[in-house]
Amino acid sequence: MTKSQRTALAVLSAAMLMTILDGSIVTVAMPAIQEDLGFTPAGLSWTVNAYLIAFGGLLLLAGRLGDLIGRKTMFVTGTVVFTAASVLAGVATTPAVLVGARYLQGVGSAIAASVVLGILVTIFTEPRQRATAIGVFSFTGAAGASIGQVLGGVLTDALNWHWIFLINVPIGVLTVLVAVRALPTDRGLGWSAGADVLGAALVTIGLMLGIYTVVEVERYGWVSAHTLGLGALAAALLAAFVLRQATAANPLLPLRIFRSRTVSGANVVQMLTLAAMFAFQIIVALYLQKVLGYNALQTGSAMLPAAVAIGGVSLFASARLITRFGERSVLIAGLVLLLAGMSWLTRLPVDAGYLTDVLPVMVAVSGGGLVLPALTALGMSGADADDAGLASGLFNTTQQVGMAIGVAVLSTLAAARTGTELVAGASDPAALTSGYRLAFTVAAGLLAAALVISVTVLRTRHTSGDASVAQAVPAF
């Protein structure tokens, strides 16, 4: 790996670290934000929801725009928008300003994150180097998720909640300065290659409306007129988008990308896996705080071994294993580990011991260090040079949709079971634990489904030997 490649990888990883960090750091500081700005309980959730809606809704469009006008341009623009929005969030003095700033952060994150994988696979064309780069990239994502929870507690306690946003500013400025020099310049295909304005409007509004409907499920319920009505409208918009892509002369999302069962299967597996594991991260944190009585810093520290395990495997083992055994085999092995850990949580007691009941799960989720790099390689395997940004945007979109659906479904199920147990006379800790166990059971089912699809749908991709490596991970 050359010096310029290492610098580019560091820039891309730094940007993804900010994106992942920002998604988790806010959750720890939410009580302090509510007290300081006077948020209502319902309004407080929008410090997270505004970001998710913008981020998830714009990824696909932003990824295609990267192909059209240049991925480097999109990356730098997105990082600038995110950094500026972080300043606005850091100095916010009213709920409206903070929610607006969080929405703009989501816009900036979508613009930058949508093209990161597209840039990465064009820089690292040699299969072994690409596998190593994807491992480092996955390590960054895993580290950001857990570091965010620990850092959020430290910054909020030592300084104040404003600094959970202001910390992005020096990172963002440095990232832009280095990216301008380190990332390769690409001209893009031009607007004539796919400037489908109607398709862009349909998919962006449809995704934003769909994600909004999902994140508001806990407030309105699954069978409410609000959820069913907006859900049907979002589905209709997305269906119209698919029809538009099948007939448009220059579609925003060429449907040919779905002809690859590997790409399609990898995106479905990712959606199922992230639905289970993102919900796992949130529900475990709730269990540690509400049942075992941990504070914010203790909760982040308790979950830190998971980040270390995932990061260590993705950084030091995933590339070698993928090169030797192929992405599919590594993916299956990782899913087996994740399923074992989630299954262990289905019998979680009220008075759990950390060393015996929680820590083994934090070690088992090291399987994520195998799953994430393997899925990334599979999800990007069917794109050519002209579609790398699109494939990157699609892969990130299914990730965000999976996380949003997972949290909504599992949180709602857990809350419903808890309510039933409380009515039956159970204590608060026992009722909460029962609800969390149900959520973990459903999450285990999602992982089992992902495992079945990986075995039956994804094709075997051997990567041992130079020739087979080149075939398994095509150059872009």
Coordinates of C-alpha atoms in Angstrom, one line a residue:
M1 CA 0.0 0.0 0.0
T2 CA 1.5 3.3 -1.1
K3 CA 1.7 6.4 1.0
S4 CA -0.9 8.2 -1.1
Q5 CA -3.3 5.2 -0.7
R6 CA -2.7 5.2 3.1
T7 CA -3.5 8.9 3.3
A8 CA -6.6 8.5 1.2
L9 CA -7.8 5.6 3.4
A10 CA -7.2 7.7 6.5
V11 CA -9.3 10.5 5.1
L12 CA -12.1 8.2 4.1
S13 CA -12.0 6.5 7.5
A14 CA -12.0 9.8 9.4
A15 CA -15.1 10.9 7.5
M16 CA -16.9 7.6 8.3
L17 CA -15.7 7.9 11.9
M18 CA -17.5 11.2 12.2
T19 CA -20.7 9.9 10.7
I20 CA -20.8 6.8 12.9
L21 CA -19.6 8.7 16.0
D22 CA -22.3 11.4 15.5
G23 CA -25.0 8.7 15.3
S24 CA -24.2 7.3 18.7
I25 CA -22.7 10.2 20.7
V26 CA -26.0 12.0 20.9
T27 CA -27.9 9.3 22.6
V28 CA -25.8 9.6 25.8
A29 CA -26.2 13.4 26.0
M30 CA -30.0 13.5 25.3
P31 CA -31.0 14.0 29.0
A32 CA -28.6 17.0 29.3
I33 CA -29.9 18.4 26.0
Q34 CA -33.5 18.1 27.1
E35 CA -32.8 19.8 30.5
D36 CA -30.8 22.7 28.9
L37 CA -33.0 23.5 25.9
G38 CA -36.4 22.5 27.3
F39 CA -37.3 19.7 24.8
T40 CA -40.5 17.8 25.3
P41 CA -40.0 14.0 25.5
A42 CA -41.5 13.7 22.0
G43 CA -39.5 16.6 20.7
L44 CA -36.2 15.2 22.1
S45 CA -36.4 12.2 19.8
W46 CA -36.1 14.5 16.8
T47 CA -32.5 15.2 17.7
V48 CA -31.9 11.6 16.4
N49 CA -34.8 11.3 14.0
A50 CA -34.0 14.4 12.0
Y51 CA -30.5 13.1 11.3
L52 CA -31.7 9.6 10.4
I53 CA -34.4 10.9 8.0
A54 CA -32.0 13.1 6.0
F55 CA -29.2 10.6 6.1
G56 CA -31.2 7.6 5.0
G57 CA -33.4 9.5 2.5
L58 CA -30.5 11.1 0.6
L59 CA -27.9 8.3 0.3
L60 CA -29.2 6.8 -2.9
L61 CA -29.5 10.1 -4.7
A62 CA -26.2 11.3 -3.4
G63 CA -24.4 8.2 -4.5
R64 CA -25.7 8.6 -8.1
L65 CA -24.8 12.3 -8.1
G66 CA -21.3 11.2 -7.2
D67 CA -21.1 9.1 -10.3
L68 CA -22.4 12.0 -12.4
I69 CA -20.5 15.1 -11.1
G70 CA -17.5 13.4 -9.4
R71 CA -17.2 11.4 -6.2
K72 CA -14.4 13.6 -4.8
T73 CA -16.5 16.7 -5.3
M74 CA -19.4 15.1 -3.4
F75 CA -17.2 13.9 -0.6
V76 CA -15.6 17.3 0.0
T77 CA -19.0 19.1 -0.3
G78 CA -20.6 16.7 2.1
T79 CA -17.9 17.0 4.7
V80 CA -18.1 20.8 4.5
V81 CA -21.8 20.8 5.0
F82 CA -21.5 18.4 7.9
T83 CA -18.8 20.4 9.6
A84 CA -20.8 23.7 9.2
A85 CA -23.9 22.0 10.6
S86 CA -21.9 20.7 13.5
V87 CA -21.0 24.3 14.4
L88 CA -24.7 25.3 14.2
A89 CA -25.6 22.3 16.4
G90 CA -22.9 23.2 18.9
V91 CA -24.0 26.7 19.4
A92 CA -27.8 26.0 19.3
T93 CA -29.9 27.6 22.1
T94 CA -33.3 26.5 21.0
P95 CA -34.9 23.1 20.1
A96 CA -35.7 24.3 16.6
V97 CA -32.2 25.3 15.8
L98 CA -30.7 22.0 17.1
V99 CA -33.2 19.9 15.2
G100 CA -32.5 21.9 12.0
A101 CA -28.8 21.6 12.5
R102 CA -29.2 17.8 13.0
Y103 CA -31.1 17.6 9.7
L104 CA -28.3 19.4 8.0
Q105 CA -25.8 17.1 9.6
G106 CA -27.7 14.2 8.1
V107 CA -27.6 15.9 4.6
G108 CA -23.9 16.4 4.8
S109 CA -23.3 12.9 6.1
A110 CA -25.4 11.4 3.3
I111 CA -23.5 13.4 0.6
A112 CA -20.1 12.3 1.9
A113 CA -20.8 8.8 3.1
S114 CA -22.7 7.8 -0.1
V115 CA -19.5 7.9 -2.2
V116 CA -16.9 6.7 0.3
L117 CA -17.0 3.0 -0.7
G118 CA -17.1 4.1 -4.4
I119 CA -13.9 6.0 -3.9
L120 CA -12.3 3.3 -1.8
V121 CA -12.8 0.5 -4.5
T122 CA -11.4 2.8 -7.2
I123 CA -8.3 3.5 -5.2
F124 CA -7.6 0.0 -4.1
T125 CA -7.9 -2.2 -7.2
E126 CA -5.5 -4.9 -6.1
P127 CA -7.6 -7.5 -4.3
R128 CA -5.5 -8.1 -1.2
Q129 CA -5.0 -4.4 -0.7
R130 CA -8.8 -3.8 -1.2
A131 CA -9.6 -6.5 1.4
T132 CA -7.2 -4.9 3.9
A133 CA -8.6 -1.4 3.2
I134 CA -12.2 -2.7 3.7
G135 CA -11.1 -4.3 7.0
V136 CA -9.6 -0.9 8.2
F137 CA -12.8 0.9 7.1
S138 CA -15.0 -1.6 8.9
F139 CA -12.8 -1.2 12.0
T140 CA -13.4 2.5 11.9
G141 CA -17.1 2.0 11.8
A142 CA -17.1 -0.4 14.7
A143 CA -14.9 1.8 16.8
G144 CA -17.0 4.9 16.1
A145 CA -20.2 3.2 17.3
S146 CA -18.8 2.4 20.8
I147 CA -16.4 5.3 21.2
G148 CA -19.4 7.6 20.6
Q149 CA -21.2 6.3 23.7
V150 CA -18.1 6.6 25.9
L151 CA -17.0 9.9 24.5
G152 CA -20.5 11.3 24.7
G153 CA -20.5 10.6 28.5
V154 CA -17.1 12.0 29.0
L155 CA -17.7 15.3 27.1
T156 CA -21.1 15.9 28.6
D157 CA -19.9 15.3 32.1
A158 CA -16.5 17.0 31.9
L159 CA -17.6 20.0 29.7
N160 CA -21.2 20.2 28.4
W161 CA -23.3 18.7 25.6
H162 CA -22.3 21.4 23.1
W163 CA -19.0 19.7 22.7
I164 CA -20.4 16.5 21.4
F165 CA -21.0 18.5 18.2
L166 CA -18.1 20.9 18.3
I167 CA -15.6 18.1 18.4
N168 CA -16.5 17.4 14.8
V169 CA -15.2 20.8 13.7
P170 CA -11.4 20.2 13.8
I171 CA -11.8 16.7 12.4
G172 CA -14.0 18.0 9.6
V173 CA -11.6 20.9 8.7
L174 CA -8.6 18.6 8.7
T175 CA -10.4 16.0 6.6
V176 CA -11.4 18.5 3.9
L177 CA -7.8 20.0 3.7
V178 CA -6.3 16.5 3.3
A179 CA -9.0 15.2 1.0
V180 CA -8.5 18.0 -1.5
R181 CA -4.9 16.8 -2.0
A182 CA -5.1 13.1 -1.3
L183 CA -8.2 11.9 -3.1
P184 CA -8.1 11.2 -6.8
T185 CA -10.0 13.7 -9.0
D186 CA -12.7 12.2 -11.2
R187 CA -14.7 14.0 -13.7
G188 CA -17.9 12.0 -13.4
L189 CA -20.2 11.0 -16.3
G190 CA -22.0 14.3 -16.6
W191 CA -25.7 15.1 -16.1
S192 CA -26.7 13.6 -19.4
A193 CA -25.8 10.1 -18.1
G194 CA -28.5 10.0 -15.6
A195 CA -30.1 13.2 -14.5
D196 CA -33.5 11.7 -13.7
V197 CA -35.2 14.6 -11.8
L198 CA -38.5 12.8 -11.4
G199 CA -36.9 9.6 -10.2
A200 CA -34.8 11.6 -7.8
A201 CA -37.8 13.2 -6.3
L202 CA -39.8 10.0 -6.0
V203 CA -37.0 8.0 -4.3
T204 CA -35.9 10.8 -2.0
I205 CA -39.4 11.7 -0.8
G206 CA -40.3 8.0 -0.6
L207 CA -37.3 7.1 1.5
M208 CA -37.6 10.1 3.8
L209 CA -41.3 9.5 4.3
G210 CA -40.7 5.8 4.9
I211 CA -38.0 6.4 7.5
Y212 CA -40.1 9.0 9.2
T213 CA -43.0 6.6 9.4
V214 CA -40.8 3.9 10.9
V215 CA -39.1 6.1 13.5
E216 CA -42.6 7.4 14.7
V217 CA -44.0 3.9 15.1
E218 CA -43.3 3.8 18.8
R219 CA -45.4 7.0 19.2
Y220 CA -48.4 6.1 17.0
G221 CA -48.3 2.3 16.9
W222 CA -48.1 -0.1 13.9
V223 CA -51.8 -0.2 13.1
S224 CA -52.6 3.5 13.5
A225 CA -54.0 5.5 10.6
H226 CA -50.8 7.6 10.8
T227 CA -48.5 4.6 10.3
L228 CA -50.6 2.7 7.8
G229 CA -51.5 5.8 5.7
L230 CA -48.0 7.3 5.5
G231 CA -46.5 3.8 5.1
A232 CA -48.8 3.1 2.1
L233 CA -47.9 6.5 0.6
A234 CA -44.1 5.8 1.0
A235 CA -44.5 2.4 -0.6
A236 CA -46.5 3.9 -3.5
L237 CA -43.8 6.5 -4.1
L238 CA -41.0 3.9 -4.1
A239 CA -43.0 1.6 -6.4
A240 CA -43.5 4.5 -8.8
F241 CA -39.7 5.1 -8.6
V242 CA -39.0 1.5 -9.6
L243 CA -41.4 1.8 -12.5
R244 CA -39.8 5.0 -13.5
Q245 CA -36.3 3.4 -13.5
A246 CA -37.6 0.6 -15.8
T247 CA -38.7 3.1 -18.4
A248 CA -36.5 6.2 -18.1
A249 CA -33.9 6.8 -20.8
N250 CA -31.3 7.8 -18.2
P251 CA -32.4 6.2 -14.9
L252 CA -31.1 7.4 -11.6
L253 CA -30.9 3.8 -10.4
P254 CA -30.2 1.4 -13.4
L255 CA -32.1 -1.7 -12.5
R256 CA -29.3 -3.8 -14.0
I257 CA -27.5 -3.5 -10.7
F258 CA -30.0 -6.0 -9.2
R259 CA -29.3 -8.6 -11.8
S260 CA -26.4 -9.8 -9.7
R261 CA -27.8 -12.2 -7.1
T262 CA -24.6 -11.5 -5.1
V263 CA -25.3 -7.8 -4.9
S264 CA -29.0 -8.2 -4.2
G265 CA -28.5 -10.9 -1.7
A266 CA -25.7 -9.0 0.1
N267 CA -28.0 -5.9 0.5
V268 CA -30.8 -8.1 1.9
V269 CA -28.4 -9.8 4.3
Q270 CA -27.1 -6.5 5.4
M271 CA -30.6 -5.1 6.1
L272 CA -31.5 -8.1 8.2
T273 CA -28.1 -8.1 10.1
L274 CA -28.1 -4.4 10.8
A275 CA -31.7 -4.5 11.9
A276 CA -30.7 -7.1 14.5
M277 CA -27.4 -5.6 15.6
F278 CA -28.2 -1.9 15.8
A279 CA -31.3 -2.7 17.9
F280 CA -29.1 -5.0 20.0
Q281 CA -26.7 -2.1 20.7
I282 CA -29.6 0.1 21.8
I283 CA -31.5 -2.5 23.8
V284 CA -28.4 -3.8 25.6
A285 CA -27.6 -0.2 26.7
L286 CA -31.2 0.2 28.0
Y287 CA -30.9 -3.1 29.9
L288 CA -27.6 -2.1 31.5
Q289 CA -29.1 1.2 32.6
K290 CA -32.7 0.5 33.5
V291 CA -32.3 -3.0 34.9
L292 CA -28.7 -3.2 36.2
G293 CA -28.5 0.4 37.1
Y294 CA -25.4 1.4 35.1
N295 CA -24.7 5.1 34.4
A296 CA -23.9 6.5 30.9
L297 CA -20.1 6.1 31.3
Q298 CA -20.4 2.6 32.8
T299 CA -22.7 1.6 30.0
G300 CA -20.3 2.8 27.3
S301 CA -17.4 1.1 29.1
A302 CA -19.4 -2.2 29.4
M303 CA -20.0 -2.2 25.6
L304 CA -16.4 -1.3 24.7
P305 CA -15.2 -4.9 24.5
A306 CA -17.6 -5.4 21.6
A307 CA -16.0 -2.6 19.7
V308 CA -12.5 -3.9 20.5
A309 CA -13.5 -7.4 19.4
I310 CA -15.2 -6.3 16.2
G311 CA -12.4 -3.9 15.4
G312 CA -9.6 -6.4 16.1
V313 CA -11.2 -9.1 13.9
S314 CA -11.9 -6.7 11.0
L315 CA -8.5 -5.0 11.2
F316 CA -6.2 -8.0 11.7
A317 CA -8.1 -11.1 10.5
S318 CA -10.9 -10.4 8.0
A319 CA -8.6 -9.5 5.0
R320 CA -6.6 -12.7 5.4
L321 CA -9.6 -14.9 5.9
I322 CA -11.5 -13.4 2.9
T323 CA -8.4 -13.8 0.7
R324 CA -8.1 -17.4 1.7
F325 CA -11.7 -18.6 2.0
G326 CA -13.8 -16.1 0.1
E327 CA -16.3 -13.5 1.2
R328 CA -19.3 -15.9 1.4
S329 CA -17.6 -18.3 3.7
V330 CA -16.3 -15.6 6.0
L331 CA -19.7 -14.0 6.1
I332 CA -21.4 -17.3 7.1
A333 CA -18.8 -17.8 9.9
G334 CA -19.4 -14.3 11.2
L335 CA -23.2 -14.7 11.1
V336 CA -22.9 -18.0 13.1
L337 CA -21.0 -16.1 15.8
L338 CA -23.5 -13.3 15.9
L339 CA -26.4 -15.7 16.1
A340 CA -24.7 -17.6 19.0
G341 CA -24.3 -14.3 20.9
M342 CA -27.8 -13.2 20.3
S343 CA -29.2 -16.5 21.3
W344 CA -27.3 -16.3 24.6
L345 CA -29.2 -13.1 25.3
T346 CA -32.6 -14.7 25.0
R347 CA -32.1 -16.2 28.4
L348 CA -30.8 -13.0 30.1
P349 CA -31.8 -12.9 33.8
V350 CA -32.9 -9.9 35.8
D351 CA -29.9 -10.1 38.1
A352 CA -27.3 -10.7 35.3
G353 CA -23.6 -10.8 36.1
Y354 CA -21.5 -8.9 33.7
L355 CA -18.7 -11.5 33.4
T356 CA -21.1 -14.5 33.0
D357 CA -24.1 -13.0 31.1
V358 CA -23.0 -9.9 29.2
L359 CA -19.3 -10.2 28.4
P360 CA -19.6 -13.5 26.5
V361 CA -22.0 -11.7 24.1
M362 CA -19.6 -8.8 23.7
V363 CA -16.9 -11.3 22.6
A364 CA -19.3 -13.2 20.3
V365 CA -20.2 -10.1 18.4
S366 CA -16.7 -10.1 17.1
G367 CA -18.4 -11.9 14.3
G368 CA -19.4 -8.5 13.1
G369 CA -15.7 -8.0 12.2
L370 CA -16.1 -10.8 9.7
V371 CA -19.6 -9.9 8.5
L372 CA -19.1 -6.2 7.8
P373 CA -16.0 -6.5 5.5
A374 CA -17.4 -9.5 3.7
L375 CA -20.8 -7.8 3.1
T376 CA -19.0 -4.7 1.9
A377 CA -17.0 -6.6 -0.7
L378 CA -20.1 -8.5 -1.8
G379 CA -22.3 -5.5 -2.0
M380 CA -19.8 -3.6 -4.2
S381 CA -18.9 -6.6 -6.4
G382 CA -21.5 -6.0 -9.1
A383 CA -20.7 -2.4 -9.9
D384 CA -18.5 -1.1 -12.7
A385 CA -16.5 2.1 -12.7
D386 CA -19.5 4.2 -13.8
D387 CA -21.8 2.8 -11.0
A388 CA -19.5 2.6 -8.0
G389 CA -21.1 5.7 -6.4
L390 CA -24.5 4.2 -7.0
A391 CA -23.6 0.9 -5.5
S392 CA -22.1 2.6 -2.5
G393 CA -25.2 4.7 -2.0
L394 CA -27.5 1.7 -2.4
F395 CA -25.4 -0.3 0.1
N396 CA -25.5 2.5 2.7
T397 CA -29.2 3.0 2.1
T398 CA -30.1 -0.6 2.9
Q399 CA -27.9 -0.2 6.0
Q400 CA -29.8 2.8 7.3
V401 CA -33.2 1.3 6.4
G402 CA -32.3 -1.9 8.2
M403 CA -31.2 0.0 11.3
A404 CA -34.3 2.2 11.4
I405 CA -36.7 -0.8 10.9
G406 CA -34.8 -2.9 13.5
V407 CA -35.0 -0.3 16.2
A408 CA -38.7 0.4 15.5
V409 CA -39.8 -3.2 15.4
L410 CA -37.7 -4.5 18.3
S411 CA -38.3 -1.5 20.6
T412 CA -42.1 -1.7 20.0
L413 CA -42.2 -5.4 20.7
A414 CA -40.1 -5.0 23.9
A415 CA -42.3 -2.1 25.1
A416 CA -45.5 -4.2 24.4
R417 CA -44.2 -7.2 26.3
T418 CA -43.1 -5.0 29.2
G419 CA -46.5 -3.4 29.4
T420 CA -48.2 -6.8 29.5
E421 CA -45.9 -8.1 32.2
L422 CA -46.5 -5.0 34.3
V423 CA -50.3 -5.4 34.0
A424 CA -49.8 -9.0 35.2
G425 CA -48.1 -7.8 38.3
A426 CA -44.4 -8.2 37.5
S427 CA -41.8 -5.8 39.0
D428 CA -40.3 -3.1 36.8
P429 CA -36.9 -4.9 36.3
A430 CA -38.6 -8.3 35.6
A431 CA -41.1 -6.7 33.1
L432 CA -38.3 -4.8 31.3
T433 CA -36.1 -7.9 31.1
S434 CA -38.9 -9.9 29.7
G435 CA -39.4 -7.3 27.0
Y436 CA -35.8 -7.1 26.2
R437 CA -35.6 -11.0 25.9
L438 CA -38.4 -10.9 23.4
A439 CA -36.5 -8.3 21.3
F440 CA -33.3 -10.4 21.4
T441 CA -35.3 -13.5 20.3
V442 CA -36.6 -11.6 17.3
A443 CA -33.1 -10.3 16.6
A444 CA -31.8 -13.9 16.6
G445 CA -34.6 -14.8 14.1
L446 CA -33.4 -12.0 11.8
L447 CA -29.8 -13.2 12.0
A448 CA -31.0 -16.8 11.3
A449 CA -32.8 -15.5 8.2
A450 CA -29.6 -13.7 7.1
L451 CA -27.7 -16.9 7.5
V452 CA -30.1 -18.9 5.4
I453 CA -30.0 -16.3 2.6
S454 CA -26.2 -16.3 2.7
V455 CA -26.1 -20.1 2.4
T456 CA -28.8 -20.4 -0.3
V457 CA -28.6 -17.2 -2.4
L458 CA -25.1 -15.9 -2.3
R459 CA -22.6 -17.6 -4.7
T460 CA -19.4 -19.1 -3.5
R461 CA -16.5 -16.7 -4.2
H462 CA -13.1 -18.3 -3.7
T463 CA -10.2 -15.8 -3.5
S464 CA -7.2 -18.0 -3.0
G465 CA -4.6 -17.4 -5.7
D466 CA -4.0 -14.4 -7.8
A467 CA -6.2 -15.3 -10.7
S468 CA -9.2 -16.3 -8.5
V469 CA -8.7 -13.2 -6.4
A470 CA -8.9 -11.0 -9.4
Q471 CA -12.1 -12.8 -10.5
A472 CA -13.6 -12.7 -7.0
V473 CA -13.2 -9.0 -6.4
P474 CA -13.3 -7.3 -9.8
A475 CA -11.4 -4.2 -10.4
F476 CA -13.4 -1.1 -11.0

